[in-house]
Short mmCIF file of N, CA and C in Angstrom, two decimals:
data_model
loop_
_atom_site.label_atom_id
_atom_site.label_comp_id
_atom_site.label_asym_id
_atom_site.label_seq_id
_atom_site.Cartn_x
_atom_site.Cartn_y
_atom_site.Cartn_z
N MET Y 278 92.64 81.20 49.34
CA MET Y 278 93.58 81.16 48.23
C MET Y 278 92.84 81.28 46.89
N ASN Y 279 91.67 80.66 46.83
CA ASN Y 279 90.87 80.72 45.60
C ASN Y 279 90.45 82.16 45.30
N GLU Y 280 90.03 82.89 46.32
CA GLU Y 280 89.63 84.30 46.14
C GLU Y 280 90.83 85.14 45.71
N PHE Y 281 92.00 84.85 46.27
CA PHE Y 281 93.21 85.60 45.90
C PHE Y 281 93.54 85.36 44.43
N GLU Y 282 93.43 84.14 43.97
CA GLU Y 282 93.70 83.82 42.56
C GLU Y 282 92.73 84.55 41.64
N LYS Y 283 91.46 84.64 42.04
CA LYS Y 283 90.47 85.38 41.24
C LYS Y 283 90.87 86.86 41.17
N GLU Y 284 91.29 87.42 42.31
CA GLU Y 284 91.70 88.82 42.36
C GLU Y 284 92.90 89.06 41.44
N VAL Y 285 93.89 88.18 41.49
CA VAL Y 285 95.08 88.31 40.65
C VAL Y 285 94.70 88.25 39.18
N ASN Y 286 93.84 87.32 38.81
CA ASN Y 286 93.41 87.21 37.41
C ASN Y 286 92.69 88.46 36.94
N MET Y 287 91.87 89.04 37.82
CA MET Y 287 91.15 90.26 37.46
C MET Y 287 92.11 91.45 37.33
N LEU Y 288 92.99 91.61 38.31
CA LEU Y 288 93.93 92.74 38.29
C LEU Y 288 94.89 92.68 37.11
N ASP Y 289 95.21 91.48 36.67
CA ASP Y 289 96.13 91.31 35.55
C ASP Y 289 95.56 91.86 34.25
N LYS Y 290 94.24 91.99 34.17
CA LYS Y 290 93.58 92.49 32.96
C LYS Y 290 93.45 94.01 32.95
N PHE Y 291 93.62 94.67 34.09
CA PHE Y 291 93.45 96.12 34.18
C PHE Y 291 94.65 96.85 33.61
N ARG Y 292 94.40 97.78 32.71
CA ARG Y 292 95.44 98.67 32.19
C ARG Y 292 94.80 100.04 32.03
N CYS Y 293 95.04 100.90 32.99
CA CYS Y 293 94.43 102.22 32.98
C CYS Y 293 95.43 103.22 33.56
N ASP Y 294 95.50 104.41 32.98
CA ASP Y 294 96.42 105.44 33.46
C ASP Y 294 96.04 105.97 34.84
N PHE Y 295 94.86 105.67 35.31
CA PHE Y 295 94.38 106.23 36.58
C PHE Y 295 94.38 105.21 37.71
N THR Y 296 94.99 104.05 37.50
CA THR Y 296 95.13 103.05 38.56
C THR Y 296 96.58 102.60 38.62
N ILE Y 297 96.98 102.13 39.79
CA ILE Y 297 98.32 101.57 39.96
C ILE Y 297 98.38 100.28 39.16
N HIS Y 298 99.43 100.11 38.38
CA HIS Y 298 99.55 98.91 37.57
C HIS Y 298 99.97 97.71 38.40
N PHE Y 299 99.33 96.60 38.14
CA PHE Y 299 99.61 95.34 38.81
C PHE Y 299 100.53 94.52 37.92
N TYR Y 300 101.62 94.00 38.49
CA TYR Y 300 102.57 93.23 37.70
C TYR Y 300 102.54 91.74 37.98
N GLY Y 301 102.13 91.35 39.16
CA GLY Y 301 102.07 89.93 39.45
C GLY Y 301 101.98 89.66 40.93
N ALA Y 302 102.02 88.36 41.27
CA ALA Y 302 101.96 87.93 42.65
C ALA Y 302 103.16 87.05 42.94
N VAL Y 303 103.64 87.14 44.16
CA VAL Y 303 104.79 86.34 44.59
C VAL Y 303 104.37 85.57 45.83
N PHE Y 304 104.67 84.29 45.83
CA PHE Y 304 104.38 83.45 46.97
C PHE Y 304 105.67 83.13 47.71
N ILE Y 305 105.80 83.68 48.92
CA ILE Y 305 106.94 83.44 49.78
C ILE Y 305 106.39 82.61 50.95
N PRO Y 306 107.16 81.70 51.50
CA PRO Y 306 106.62 80.90 52.62
C PRO Y 306 105.92 81.77 53.67
N HIS Y 307 104.68 81.46 53.92
CA HIS Y 307 103.83 82.14 54.91
C HIS Y 307 103.44 83.56 54.50
N LYS Y 308 103.69 83.94 53.25
CA LYS Y 308 103.30 85.28 52.79
C LYS Y 308 102.86 85.23 51.33
N ILE Y 309 101.89 86.06 51.02
CA ILE Y 309 101.47 86.25 49.64
C ILE Y 309 101.66 87.73 49.35
N CYS Y 310 102.42 88.06 48.32
CA CYS Y 310 102.72 89.46 48.02
C CYS Y 310 102.21 89.82 46.63
N MET Y 311 101.73 91.05 46.50
CA MET Y 311 101.32 91.56 45.21
C MET Y 311 102.38 92.55 44.74
N VAL Y 312 102.78 92.45 43.48
CA VAL Y 312 103.79 93.34 42.92
C VAL Y 312 103.06 94.39 42.08
N THR Y 313 103.22 95.66 42.48
CA THR Y 313 102.54 96.75 41.79
C THR Y 313 103.54 97.83 41.41
N GLU Y 314 103.07 98.74 40.62
CA GLU Y 314 103.86 99.92 40.24
C GLU Y 314 104.25 100.69 41.50
N PHE Y 315 105.43 101.26 41.52
CA PHE Y 315 105.88 102.05 42.65
C PHE Y 315 105.16 103.39 42.67
N ALA Y 316 104.55 103.72 43.78
CA ALA Y 316 103.87 105.01 43.94
C ALA Y 316 104.81 105.95 44.68
N GLN Y 317 105.46 106.82 43.96
CA GLN Y 317 106.50 107.68 44.50
C GLN Y 317 106.07 108.46 45.74
N TYR Y 318 104.84 108.94 45.75
CA TYR Y 318 104.36 109.76 46.86
C TYR Y 318 103.53 108.98 47.86
N GLY Y 319 103.50 107.66 47.74
CA GLY Y 319 102.71 106.85 48.66
C GLY Y 319 101.24 106.87 48.28
N SER Y 320 100.43 106.55 49.24
CA SER Y 320 98.99 106.52 48.99
C SER Y 320 98.40 107.92 49.06
N ILE Y 321 97.19 108.06 48.59
CA ILE Y 321 96.51 109.36 48.69
C ILE Y 321 96.34 109.73 50.15
N GLN Y 322 96.05 108.74 50.99
CA GLN Y 322 95.89 108.99 52.42
C GLN Y 322 97.20 109.53 53.01
N ASP Y 323 98.33 108.94 52.63
CA ASP Y 323 99.62 109.44 53.11
C ASP Y 323 99.82 110.90 52.69
N LEU Y 324 99.51 111.20 51.44
CA LEU Y 324 99.67 112.55 50.92
C LEU Y 324 98.79 113.54 51.68
N MET Y 325 97.55 113.17 51.94
CA MET Y 325 96.62 114.07 52.63
C MET Y 325 97.01 114.28 54.09
N ASN Y 326 97.68 113.29 54.70
CA ASN Y 326 98.03 113.38 56.12
C ASN Y 326 99.33 114.16 56.38
N LYS Y 327 100.10 114.44 55.34
CA LYS Y 327 101.36 115.18 55.53
C LYS Y 327 101.03 116.64 55.80
N LYS Y 328 101.39 117.10 56.98
CA LYS Y 328 101.08 118.48 57.37
C LYS Y 328 101.84 119.49 56.52
N GLU Y 329 103.11 119.18 56.21
CA GLU Y 329 103.92 120.14 55.46
C GLU Y 329 103.53 120.23 53.99
N MET Y 330 102.70 119.30 53.53
CA MET Y 330 102.32 119.30 52.11
C MET Y 330 100.81 119.20 51.98
N GLU Y 331 100.10 120.11 52.62
CA GLU Y 331 98.65 120.10 52.50
C GLU Y 331 98.28 120.45 51.07
N PRO Y 332 97.57 119.55 50.40
CA PRO Y 332 97.21 119.79 48.99
C PRO Y 332 96.32 121.02 48.83
N ARG Y 333 96.63 121.81 47.84
CA ARG Y 333 95.79 122.95 47.51
C ARG Y 333 94.51 122.46 46.83
N THR Y 334 93.55 123.33 46.72
CA THR Y 334 92.26 122.97 46.14
C THR Y 334 92.41 122.41 44.73
N LYS Y 335 93.28 123.01 43.92
CA LYS Y 335 93.48 122.55 42.54
C LYS Y 335 93.99 121.10 42.52
N LEU Y 336 94.93 120.78 43.40
CA LEU Y 336 95.46 119.42 43.47
C LEU Y 336 94.39 118.44 43.98
N LYS Y 337 93.61 118.87 44.97
CA LYS Y 337 92.54 118.02 45.49
C LYS Y 337 91.53 117.67 44.38
N VAL Y 338 91.18 118.67 43.57
CA VAL Y 338 90.23 118.44 42.48
C VAL Y 338 90.83 117.46 41.47
N LYS Y 339 92.12 117.60 41.15
CA LYS Y 339 92.78 116.69 40.21
C LYS Y 339 92.77 115.26 40.77
N ILE Y 340 93.09 115.11 42.05
CA ILE Y 340 93.10 113.79 42.68
C ILE Y 340 91.70 113.17 42.60
N LEU Y 341 90.69 113.95 42.90
CA LEU Y 341 89.31 113.44 42.87
C LEU Y 341 88.89 113.06 41.45
N LEU Y 342 89.23 113.88 40.47
CA LEU Y 342 88.88 113.57 39.09
C LEU Y 342 89.60 112.31 38.60
N ASP Y 343 90.91 112.21 38.89
CA ASP Y 343 91.67 111.03 38.48
C ASP Y 343 91.14 109.76 39.16
N ALA Y 344 90.82 109.87 40.44
CA ALA Y 344 90.28 108.72 41.16
C ALA Y 344 88.93 108.29 40.58
N SER Y 345 88.10 109.26 40.24
CA SER Y 345 86.79 108.92 39.66
C SER Y 345 86.96 108.25 38.29
N LYS Y 346 87.96 108.68 37.52
CA LYS Y 346 88.22 108.04 36.23
C LYS Y 346 88.69 106.60 36.42
N GLY Y 347 89.50 106.38 37.44
CA GLY Y 347 89.95 105.01 37.75
C GLY Y 347 88.80 104.12 38.17
N VAL Y 348 87.91 104.66 39.00
CA VAL Y 348 86.72 103.89 39.43
C VAL Y 348 85.81 103.62 38.24
N GLN Y 349 85.63 104.61 37.37
CA GLN Y 349 84.78 104.45 36.21
C GLN Y 349 85.31 103.36 35.29
N TYR Y 350 86.65 103.27 35.15
CA TYR Y 350 87.26 102.25 34.32
C TYR Y 350 86.91 100.87 34.82
#
């Protein structure tokens, strides 16, 4: 629980256009939930695994650049 509280405090300070925004934590009996911005297309892994929507090279490069900017932040 102590580690989770540290994580919540850290995430609450992040504000970057290249990361999912964190809004808070909710404690439900026997569950701890994190409230984040809705990701319309799911995770990057979900997007890459969809056969009907294989990302083109240009989109892959954009995803990689945006992810690197988020990591750099």
